[in-house]
Amino acid sequence: MESNKYQKWLYPLLILLSTALIYGRSLNYGPVNWDNQLARTDTFGEGLSLGGLKQVLSASQPVREMVTAMLAPWGAKAVWLPYHLVSLAFYLGTVFFFYLTALSLLGRIDRLRGLRYWRWGALAATAIFALHPGHVEVAGWVSGQKDALLGFFYLASFYFYIRSETPSRREIIFSLVLYLLALGSKPTAVTLPLTLALFDWTFRRPWLAEGFLKKRLTLYLAYLFPALAAIVLFLFTSTNLGFDLSLSELYFRLGKITGAICFSALKLLFPVNLCLRYAGFRFGGLADPGLYLYHAAAGALIYWTYRAFRRDKPWAFFILWGLLALLPNINLTQISIERADRYYYLSSIGYAGLAGYAVAVVAGNLAGGALTALRALFLSLLVSLGAIAYNQSGYWRDGITAWTRALNLYPDLTLARTGLGASYLRADNFDMALRTYQPLLVGRNPNTEAIKGAADISIRRGQTETAVKLLRLGLQFAPQDQDLVEGLLRIYLNRADADSAEELLSGWLAGQPDSYSGLLNLASLRRRQNRKEEAVQALEKVIQLYPNYPEAYNSLAALRVEAHDTLEAERLLEKALSLGINTKMTRLNLAALYRNSGRETEALEIYSHYGPEELDLKALEFLGAQNFAAGRLDQALDYFLRMVKRDSLMARAYNNAGVVYESLERYREADSMYRKAVELQPDYPDAVFNRGNIFRLLGDNLAALGQYRLADSLFGGADRTVVELLARTSLALGDSIGARKAMARLRQLDSMAARSGTAH
């Protein structure tokens, strides 16, 4: 194998192709977890504008945010293929850089200590890394981009640092830029500077005696400063370490660290029973044997590695690399935390490198048939890894499949049960969702996520009292839970229960006076109470506190429209639009403003960018009317029928569709629409009159006359067209008396109209 000059690129290419084939099955997979929130379609669903770019660059993870923003327009259309293509492309790129890195590392070991089959070892390490089933979450999950980006930039940065004996200025610049991109993808890249120093200590030690470390200090600081900045940003924005700990509590938290080390090593060595999430590290007190088992196993591994490192054993570098890469995922914030395969993605780089080194060492001690047997055994191992990875990727097909797998493996895992319930809920399978939530709704401490799901089902089924009871129950256990408060408040507002809404909001704002959602809901309540000045004050406070969020601008613009100040409303909407996020909401509100102020052309231009399913009923009616006026009857009918489908109780939607059917001379269908409109709203004069027209066109003048008389009554006798058709229909039926009466009324209406015109 070593003599094959083409193996350097042929075999890596085969590995890449095999990896692409395995994960090709996931290209049509949709959301699994709470991916709709991660996709940020509400924020960037219309693409990345200049204002949105400012938001992206100010984010704590701008690279991940940039990719999310660029993909969001696809996610808004529920098209997930681009998400998978991005993840797979960067994963394959990571595999490529892993191969180059493994070649460089094992090649150095060969030059320093002799490692005959180092190329074979590099290929073995690359194949193990590429096909490892633990990477399915990164490569096959629809929202796995940030870890795929992280791995790519992390390894590329490391490779450009180590590729030469003495890195050139260009290589250092490449490495630093790639490292910044890695940090911008996910802050878990913070330990790379330590890995670089470890590499220098292990493989460039001959230069240390000549002041190598002193020469490198400035370079190390160039890597270290952005890492420290990322750590500080994380500590201030994401977590509270809680340094006020007792010794026993600290011992428990150290158990989480050693547990993570043991668990990651176990899953990397034996990648079976993999799933979306694993149960967290839980200890039953100082007497829990698991606590001491984790400490003993991790301690033995660390001690053994330390001794090997002191003895200049090259394989110690790979273990230490894996431990350093794992370290950022072992924060001290909780004793119990659910685990996921992607948390150990970077650490698998070190362990895969160690496996490749081991293969090279074993191969170097074999010959002849034994070496052939090793090759066959290793090939069988790779086939097994690929088969497991292919099978595992199937569990990421959708939320129900993924969470069912997790719940089957960990029946007591609360997150798996709430995730499965939420997946059934998104699929509108309410019965299965309730059945899944049920065990979490009983007992002394019901789960708040299950309560939210059950309340959502009750609301969708129209069982608002049940929903209120559930939400109130949840607030007893989590009084500051924003979702529970907002859900209950929404019910109160919808049923005009101002007193209950006031009480709930007062309690919320008493604890969080500057709450963004709390102030927005306060403005909504004040608007419903017709206390519009107070609503304006609340929204102005939101804008002052949160100037980069567009919702308050939109709500304040609506109040300005009600006050007939369309210029100020337009200014507010333009300001919201300039922020570059949630632009769909703002654009549609701007279109409504144009529509209602007679600027139809501008409204049509905005609406032309959206599909009918994205528009509200008023927009659909506006577009239907515009198409009808332009003679595009089929398009007009489509909009009106969409209104019917969207709101089956809206009489006006049926009447509008009937008018188009009538214009298309499809009279029976028109009559069906008018009849439904009248059934829904018996005092709807337009629908009654239009139905009379259909009867007249079908030759049933008697039925038409009955409809015209009813329409005349509903119009209060003041509609000239109705009276005129009363006269014509009466005459057609031979009712000369009725016709004369109608004609007399018609002359009277004309006389009144003439006098009114003269007066004006």
XYZ file of N, CA and C in Angstrom, residues 446-661:
648
model
N -45.334 18.879 37.910
C -45.539 18.673 36.476
C -44.553 19.495 35.653
N -44.185 18.965 34.506
C -43.207 19.610 33.642
C -43.847 20.788 32.902
N -43.195 21.938 32.952
C -43.783 23.137 32.345
C -43.849 23.045 30.821
N -42.872 22.383 30.183
C -42.922 22.244 28.729
C -44.105 21.379 28.315
N -44.377 20.332 29.081
C -45.543 19.497 28.797
C -46.828 20.286 29.008
N -46.847 21.129 30.030
C -48.023 21.973 30.282
C -48.260 22.908 29.101
N -47.200 23.502 28.583
C -47.346 24.399 27.429
C -47.917 23.652 26.220
N -47.389 22.450 25.980
C -47.884 21.672 24.852
C -49.340 21.292 25.009
N -49.717 20.828 26.204
C -51.109 20.447 26.449
C -52.030 21.659 26.345
N -51.572 22.818 26.826
C -52.374 24.039 26.720
C -52.555 24.449 25.263
N -51.509 24.301 24.473
C -51.598 24.627 23.048
C -52.642 23.752 22.360
N -52.651 22.473 22.696
C -53.646 21.562 22.123
C -55.051 21.988 22.528
N -55.233 22.335 23.783
C -56.551 22.763 24.263
C -57.020 24.012 23.527
N -56.111 24.944 23.292
C -56.474 26.169 22.566
C -56.898 25.836 21.144
N -56.146 24.969 20.477
C -56.482 24.613 19.094
C -57.813 23.878 19.008
N -58.158 23.179 20.053
C -59.437 22.464 20.070
C -60.580 23.328 20.586
N -60.293 24.573 20.892
C -61.326 25.465 21.386
C -61.654 25.289 22.849
N -60.827 24.541 23.573
C -61.069 24.288 24.999
C -60.264 25.302 25.823
N -60.687 26.568 25.745
C -59.900 27.626 26.367
C -59.876 27.533 27.882
N -60.964 27.064 28.494
C -60.973 26.958 29.955
C -59.939 25.943 30.431
N -59.842 24.831 29.701
C -58.823 23.833 30.036
C -57.428 24.423 29.875
N -57.231 25.190 28.802
C -55.932 25.825 28.578
C -55.592 26.792 29.707
N -56.588 27.562 30.153
C -56.364 28.510 31.248
C -55.940 27.776 32.514
N -56.604 26.673 32.821
C -56.259 25.902 34.019
C -54.834 25.366 33.927
N -54.464 24.872 32.752
C -53.115 24.331 32.577
C -52.055 25.425 32.719
N -52.295 26.559 32.080
C -51.313 27.640 32.136
C -51.175 28.202 33.546
N -52.291 28.301 34.252
C -52.221 28.749 35.649
C -51.454 27.750 36.506
N -51.651 26.466 36.231
C -50.901 25.441 36.951
C -49.412 25.601 36.692
N -49.045 25.827 35.436
C -47.639 26.007 35.109
C -47.022 27.200 35.805
N -47.791 28.288 35.930
C -47.271 29.489 36.583
C -47.051 29.292 38.077
N -47.730 28.320 38.660
C -47.484 28.020 40.072
C -46.069 27.486 40.278
N -45.559 26.764 39.281
C -44.232 26.164 39.396
C -43.153 27.019 38.725
N -43.550 27.836 37.752
C -42.583 28.696 37.053
C -43.211 30.066 36.834
N -43.316 30.868 37.901
C -44.050 32.142 37.813
C -43.435 33.150 36.853
N -42.172 32.990 36.494
C -41.523 33.938 35.590
C -41.364 33.385 34.175
N -41.999 32.259 33.891
C -41.882 31.671 32.559
C -42.645 32.537 31.555
N -41.921 33.120 30.633
C -42.519 34.072 29.697
C -43.542 33.412 28.782
N -43.271 32.193 28.326
C -44.213 31.514 27.435
C -45.547 31.263 28.126
N -45.500 30.856 29.385
C -46.734 30.613 30.131
C -47.525 31.907 30.314
N -46.827 32.971 30.684
C -47.498 34.256 30.894
C -48.118 34.752 29.592
N -47.353 34.686 28.501
C -47.867 35.180 27.225
C -49.036 34.341 26.728
N -48.967 33.024 26.922
C -50.075 32.174 26.504
C -51.358 32.505 27.236
N -51.263 32.687 28.547
C -52.444 33.025 29.341
C -52.938 34.427 29.001
N -52.012 35.335 28.813
C -52.390 36.710 28.476
C -53.101 36.764 27.126
N -52.651 35.966 26.175
C -53.280 35.940 24.857
C -54.733 35.489 24.948
N -54.987 34.511 25.798
C -56.367 34.047 25.985
C -57.221 35.156 26.589
N -56.699 35.821 27.604
C -57.452 36.904 28.245
C -57.767 38.015 27.245
N -56.790 38.372 26.420
C -57.004 39.444 25.454
C -58.015 39.039 24.389
N -57.941 37.787 23.931
C -58.861 37.332 22.884
C -60.307 37.287 23.360
N -60.520 37.022 24.635
C -61.894 36.987 25.120
C -62.259 38.258 25.899
N -61.455 39.311 25.671
C -61.741 40.640 26.219
C -61.869 40.637 27.738
N -61.090 39.801 28.396
C -61.078 39.766 29.862
C -59.989 40.720 30.338
N -60.309 42.022 30.294
C -59.308 43.045 30.581
C -58.820 42.991 32.018
N -59.703 42.664 32.956
C -59.309 42.646 34.367
C -58.256 41.576 34.633
N -58.500 40.367 34.113
C -57.527 39.287 34.309
C -56.213 39.601 33.607
N -56.311 40.168 32.398
C -55.102 40.534 31.670
C -54.313 41.597 32.428
N -55.030 42.561 32.993
C -54.384 43.632 33.759
C -53.645 43.068 34.969
N -54.293 42.169 35.675
C -53.683 41.575 36.865
C -52.432 40.782 36.506
N -52.530 39.996 35.436
C -51.397 39.180 35.013
C -50.228 40.056 34.562
N -50.526 41.081 33.769
C -49.474 41.964 33.277
C -48.816 42.747 34.406
N -49.607 43.163 35.372
C -49.060 43.920 36.501
C -48.036 43.094 37.257
N -48.362 41.824 37.493
C -47.419 40.946 38.172
C -46.161 40.713 37.359
N -46.328 40.565 36.047
C -45.189 40.335 35.163
C -44.250 41.545 35.172
N -44.821 42.739 34.970
C -43.996 43.937 34.880
C -43.453 44.374 36.234
N -44.102 43.948 37.317
C -43.562 44.267 38.641
C -42.216 43.585 38.841
N -42.101 42.353 38.341
C -40.835 41.628 38.456
C -39.849 41.971 37.364
N -40.356 42.340 36.170
C -39.494 42.663 35.032
C -40.011 43.938 34.361
N -39.767 45.096 34.963
C -40.360 46.340 34.452
C -39.915 46.719 33.046
N -38.766 46.217 32.607
C -38.271 46.552 31.272
C -38.383 45.374 30.311
N -39.266 44.434 30.631
C -39.430 43.260 29.775
C -39.939 43.673 28.396
N -39.240 43.217 27.367
C -39.625 43.543 25.990
C -41.030 43.034 25.685
N -41.257 41.749 25.918
C -42.572 41.173 25.632
C -43.640 41.744 26.554
N -43.268 41.990 27.816
C -44.234 42.543 28.753
C -44.739 43.905 28.318
N -43.842 44.776 27.877
C -44.240 46.113 27.435
C -45.050 46.061 26.142
N -44.679 45.159 25.229
C -45.465 45.014 24.001
C -46.888 44.556 24.314
N -47.016 43.615 25.232
C -48.346 43.143 25.608
C -49.130 44.222 26.354
N -48.440 45.034 27.132
C -49.111 46.146 27.808
C -49.684 47.118 26.778
N -48.902 47.416 25.751
C -49.390 48.305 24.692
C -50.602 47.703 23.988
N -50.565 46.392 23.752
C -51.703 45.725 23.114
C -52.957 45.818 23.976
N -52.791 45.619 25.281
C -53.937 45.719 26.190
C -54.493 47.141 26.212
N -53.612 48.129 26.311
C -54.078 49.515 26.347
C -54.783 49.898 25.043
N -54.313 49.361 23.944
C -54.973 49.645 22.662
C -56.374 49.059 22.633
N -56.533 47.854 23.137
C -57.853 47.232 23.193
C -58.780 47.978 24.147
N -58.205 48.576 25.178
C -59.000 49.344 26.136
C -59.263 50.769 25.654
N -58.790 51.073 24.438
C -58.931 52.414 23.852
C -58.167 53.470 24.652
N -57.168 53.030 25.403
C -56.291 53.957 26.138
C -55.019 54.114 25.296
N -55.202 54.767 24.154
C -54.171 54.742 23.127
C -52.941 55.564 23.488
N -53.103 56.617 24.250
C -51.940 57.398 24.653
C -51.003 56.566 25.524
N -51.596 55.762 26.414
C -50.778 54.888 27.255
C -50.113 53.799 26.413
N -50.832 53.327 25.388
C -50.239 52.346 24.476
C -49.046 52.949 23.750
N -49.201 54.187 23.307
C -48.101 54.879 22.633
C -46.904 55.027 23.569
N -47.148 55.390 24.811
C -46.063 55.553 25.782
C -45.314 54.240 26.001
N -46.070 53.139 26.105
C -45.426 51.834 26.302
C -44.552 51.474 25.107
N -45.050 51.727 23.898
C -44.287 51.387 22.697
C -43.071 52.295 22.539
N -43.205 53.549 22.879
C -42.052 54.449 22.808
C -40.972 54.027 23.801
N -41.383 53.494 24.946
C -40.410 52.988 25.914
C -39.691 51.760 25.354
N -40.439 50.887 24.678
C -39.818 49.710 24.062
C -38.782 50.142 23.034
N -39.134 51.115 22.202
C -38.208 51.582 21.166
C -36.963 52.199 21.792
N -37.145 52.888 22.894
C -36.001 53.488 23.585
C -35.072 52.418 24.163
N -35.673 51.365 24.745
C -34.878 50.311 25.369
C -34.323 49.324 24.350
N -35.096 49.065 23.308
C -34.724 48.045 22.315
C -34.855 48.640 20.909
N -33.960 49.536 20.533
C -34.111 50.241 19.250
C -33.897 49.374 18.017
N -33.351 48.178 18.176
C -33.044 47.334 17.016
C -34.053 46.218 16.797
N -35.222 46.330 17.445
C -36.271 45.333 17.275
C -37.461 45.982 16.577
N -37.927 45.420 15.464
C -38.932 46.110 14.640
C -40.373 46.005 15.127
N -40.689 45.085 16.042
C -42.093 44.875 16.412
C -42.737 46.137 16.972
N -42.009 46.860 17.841
C -42.583 48.056 18.459
C -42.845 49.139 17.417
N -41.960 49.280 16.434
C -42.188 50.261 15.371
C -43.473 49.924 14.607
N -43.677 48.641 14.327
C -44.882 48.229 13.606
C -46.145 48.503 14.419
N -46.097 48.182 15.707
C -47.269 48.410 16.556
C -47.571 49.900 16.696
N -46.523 50.706 16.840
C -46.728 52.149 16.957
C -47.249 52.726 15.643
N -46.784 52.187 14.518
C -47.293 52.639 13.216
C -48.786 52.360 13.089
N -49.236 51.208 13.599
C -50.667 50.892 13.547
C -51.480 51.910 14.335
N -50.961 52.337 15.479
C -51.651 53.367 16.263
C -51.663 54.701 15.527
N -50.596 55.031 14.831
C -50.557 56.274 14.060
C -51.552 56.235 12.900
N -51.725 55.067 12.302
C -52.729 54.930 11.239
C -54.122 55.186 11.796
N -54.396 54.626 12.967
C -55.702 54.849 13.589
C -55.928 56.322 13.914
N -54.835 57.046 14.156
C -54.938 58.482 14.427
C -54.870 59.303 13.138
N -54.911 58.619 11.975
C -54.892 59.255 10.651
C -53.589 59.998 10.381
N -52.513 59.594 11.046
C -51.201 60.186 10.804
C -50.393 59.204 9.959
N -50.753 59.113 8.674
C -50.124 58.117 7.806
C -48.661 58.443 7.518
N -48.304 59.719 7.517
C -46.907 60.080 7.267
C -45.997 59.560 8.377
N -46.420 59.733 9.630
C -45.628 59.229 10.748
C -45.606 57.703 10.750
N -46.743 57.096 10.408
C -46.805 55.636 10.338
C -45.833 55.111 9.292
N -45.791 55.774 8.141
C -44.874 55.347 7.087
C -43.425 55.520 7.529
N -43.128 56.610 8.231
C -41.767 56.832 8.726
C -41.346 55.727 9.687
N -42.251 55.335 10.579
C -41.945 54.278 11.541
C -41.695 52.947 10.838
N -42.506 52.651 9.830
C -42.333 51.392 9.105
C -41.037 51.393 8.299
N -40.694 52.528 7.721
C -39.427 52.616 6.995
C -38.248 52.421 7.947
N -38.362 52.952 9.161
C -37.314 52.757 10.160
C -37.199 51.284 10.526
N -38.340 50.635 10.738
C -38.326 49.203 11.057
C -37.707 48.409 9.918
N -38.007 48.810 8.688
C -37.478 48.107 7.525
C -35.964 48.256 7.436
N -35.450 49.401 7.853
C -34.009 49.646 7.777
C -33.217 48.780 8.749
N -33.895 48.208 9.752
C -33.205 47.348 10.710
C -32.771 46.040 10.068
N -33.462 45.637 9.004
C -33.044 44.466 8.243
C -33.449 43.126 8.806
N -34.281 43.095 9.861
C -34.745 41.828 10.416
C -36.265 41.846 10.501
N -36.860 40.654 10.434
C -38.321 40.523 10.444
C -38.950 41.438 9.399
N -38.326 41.533 8.224
C -38.776 42.496 7.223
C -40.102 42.112 6.585
N -40.437 40.847 6.585
C -41.708 40.435 5.989
C -42.881 41.109 6.691
N -42.893 41.055 8.010
C -43.955 41.688 8.782
C -44.050 43.173 8.444
N -42.905 43.843 8.387
C -42.898 45.285 8.139
C -43.345 45.601 6.720
N -42.868 44.851 5.745
C -43.250 45.110 4.353
C -44.757 44.937 4.157
N -45.317 43.905 4.751
C -46.752 43.678 4.588
C -47.564 44.770 5.281
N -47.075 45.250 6.410
C -47.759 46.375 7.060
C -47.651 47.640 6.217
N -46.509 47.823 5.570
C -46.341 48.973 4.689
C -47.267 48.853 3.475
N -47.410 47.640 2.956
C -48.333 47.425 1.837
C -49.769 47.734 2.244
N -50.136 47.332 3.465
C -51.489 47.630 3.953
C -51.700 49.136 4.073
N -50.660 49.844 4.518
C -50.750 51.304 4.609
C -50.971 51.910 3.224
N -50.199 51.453 2.246
C -50.376 51.943 0.877
C -51.771 51.600 0.355
N -52.199 50.382 0.622
C -53.512 49.920 0.141
C -54.636 50.792 0.672
N -54.568 51.090 1.948
C -55.656 51.842 2.585
C -55.596 53.337 2.306
N -54.442 53.815 1.807
C -54.325 55.238 1.503
C -54.386 55.512 0.007
N -54.840 54.521 -0.764
C -55.039 54.727 -2.191
C -53.800 54.588 -3.047
N -52.691 54.163 -2.470
C -51.446 54.005 -3.237
C -51.352 52.547 -3.695
N -52.262 52.193 -4.585
C -52.449 50.792 -4.958
C -51.244 50.225 -5.689
N -50.614 51.035 -6.529
C -49.465 50.545 -7.299
C -48.325 50.130 -6.375
N -48.054 50.951 -5.356
C -46.991 50.628 -4.407
C -47.347 49.396 -3.582
N -48.621 49.271 -3.231
C -49.058 48.084 -2.491
C -48.887 46.832 -3.337
N -49.269 46.921 -4.605
C -49.147 45.764 -5.497
C -47.691 45.359 -5.679
N -46.792 46.332 -5.726
C -45.377 46.015 -5.903
C -44.856 45.191 -4.731
N -45.267 45.546 -3.516
C -44.828 44.784 -2.339
C -45.458 43.401 -2.334
N -46.750 43.338 -2.596
C -47.443 42.048 -2.565
C -46.910 41.089 -3.624
N -46.349 41.630 -4.709
C -45.865 40.765 -5.791
C -44.707 39.883 -5.353
N -44.083 40.211 -4.221
C -42.932 39.436 -3.740
C -43.349 38.272 -2.838
N -44.635 38.103 -2.607
C -45.099 37.091 -1.663
C -46.113 36.166 -2.320
N -46.083 34.920 -1.883
C -47.090 33.979 -2.330
C -48.390 34.185 -1.577
N -49.509 33.710 -2.123
C -50.810 33.909 -1.465
C -50.856 33.364 -0.046
N -50.116 32.284 0.209
C -50.150 31.682 1.543
C -49.484 32.569 2.598
N -48.724 33.565 2.156
C -48.039 34.455 3.094
C -48.846 35.709 3.426
N -49.995 35.885 2.769
C -50.760 37.122 2.907
C -51.954 36.928 3.821
N -52.379 38.024 4.453
C -53.569 37.949 5.294
C -54.820 38.092 4.432
N -55.985 37.994 5.064
C -57.246 37.992 4.320
C -57.484 39.304 3.583
N -57.145 40.413 4.212
C -57.368 41.706 3.562
C -56.494 41.859 2.325
N -55.266 41.361 2.408
C -54.388 41.423 1.244
C -54.910 40.531 0.124
N -55.390 39.341 0.474
C -55.966 38.450 -0.536
C -57.165 39.101 -1.211
N -58.013 39.754 -0.420
C -59.194 40.414 -0.985
C -58.786 41.569 -1.894
N -57.781 42.319 -1.472
C -57.293 43.431 -2.287
C -56.763 42.927 -3.625
N -55.945 41.883 -3.595
C -55.378 41.346 -4.830
C -56.453 40.715 -5.705
N -57.440 40.066 -5.068
C -58.550 39.527 -5.843
C -59.311 40.619 -6.558
N -59.575 41.721 -5.857
C -60.304 42.840 -6.462
C -59.493 43.481 -7.586
N -58.174 43.616 -7.383
C -57.331 44.205 -8.416
C -57.305 43.340 -9.677
N -57.194 42.045 -9.495
C -57.193 41.149 -10.653
C -58.552 41.130 -11.337
N -59.621 41.205 -10.563
C -60.969 41.232 -11.141
C -61.155 42.491 -11.985
N -60.698 43.633 -11.466
C -60.833 44.889 -12.199
C -60.011 44.877 -13.487
N -58.888 44.127 -13.462
C -58.032 44.054 -14.646
C -58.464 42.960 -15.611
N -59.539 42.263 -15.298
C -60.049 41.221 -16.177
C -59.346 39.889 -16.045
N -58.481 39.753 -15.032
C -57.793 38.473 -14.803
C -58.652 37.643 -13.854
N -59.707 37.069 -14.413
C -60.731 36.449 -13.575
C -60.238 35.187 -12.879
N -59.417 34.389 -13.558
C -58.932 33.157 -12.928
C -58.062 33.467 -11.710
N -57.188 34.478 -11.844
C -56.358 34.862 -10.700
C -57.210 35.431 -9.574
N -58.203 36.239 -9.946
C -59.089 36.806 -8.927
C -59.819 35.701 -8.176
N -60.311 34.714 -8.916
C -61.026 33.604 -8.285
C -60.120 32.838 -7.334
N -58.861 32.650 -7.725
C -57.918 31.930 -6.864
C -57.746 32.644 -5.525
N -57.591 33.952 -5.550
C -57.444 34.709 -4.297
C -58.689 34.595 -3.420
N -59.869 34.711 -4.038
C -61.098 34.670 -3.239
C -61.356 33.273 -2.673
N -61.033 32.239 -3.445
C -61.206 30.880 -2.925
C -60.210 30.593 -1.800
N -59.039 31.205 -1.872
C -58.089 31.071 -0.764
C -58.644 31.720 0.499
N -59.374 32.823 0.324
C -60.038 33.443 1.476
C -61.050 32.481 2.088
N -61.814 31.815 1.218
C -62.814 30.850 1.689
C -62.149 29.727 2.473
N -61.024 29.239 1.941
C -60.321 28.143 2.607
C -59.710 28.602 3.923
N -59.199 29.842 3.937
C -58.551 30.378 5.136
C -59.557 30.632 6.252
N -60.719 31.171 5.896
C -61.752 31.488 6.892
C -63.096 31.056 6.338
N -63.499 29.853 6.689
C -64.733 29.276 6.135
C -65.992 29.916 6.690
N -65.855 30.851 7.621
C -67.023 31.527 8.198
C -67.148 32.968 7.711
N -66.328 33.367 6.747
C -66.379 34.739 6.240
C -67.332 34.812 5.053
N -68.501 35.412 5.258
C -69.518 35.488 4.207
C -69.013 36.278 3.006
N -68.254 37.333 3.252
C -67.788 38.186 2.160
C -66.885 37.421 1.197
N -66.112 36.477 1.715
C -65.233 35.695 0.846
C -66.047 34.872 -0.147
N -67.129 34.248 0.328
C -67.993 33.473 -0.565
C -68.656 34.384 -1.596
N -69.096 35.554 -1.162
C -69.751 36.481 -2.085
C -68.788 36.929 -3.181
N -67.542 37.245 -2.797
C -66.550 37.663 -3.790
C -66.295 36.560 -4.813
N -66.151 35.324 -4.328
C -65.942 34.202 -5.250
C -67.146 34.032 -6.162
N -68.354 34.223 -5.618
C -69.563 34.117 -6.429
C -69.597 35.135 -7.546
N -69.149 36.362 -7.275
C -69.123 37.406 -8.302
C -68.232 36.990 -9.468
N -67.072 36.386 -9.158
C -66.168 35.961 -10.229
C -66.778 34.800 -11.009
N -67.349 33.825 -10.304
C -68.020 32.719 -11.001
C -69.105 33.251 -11.930
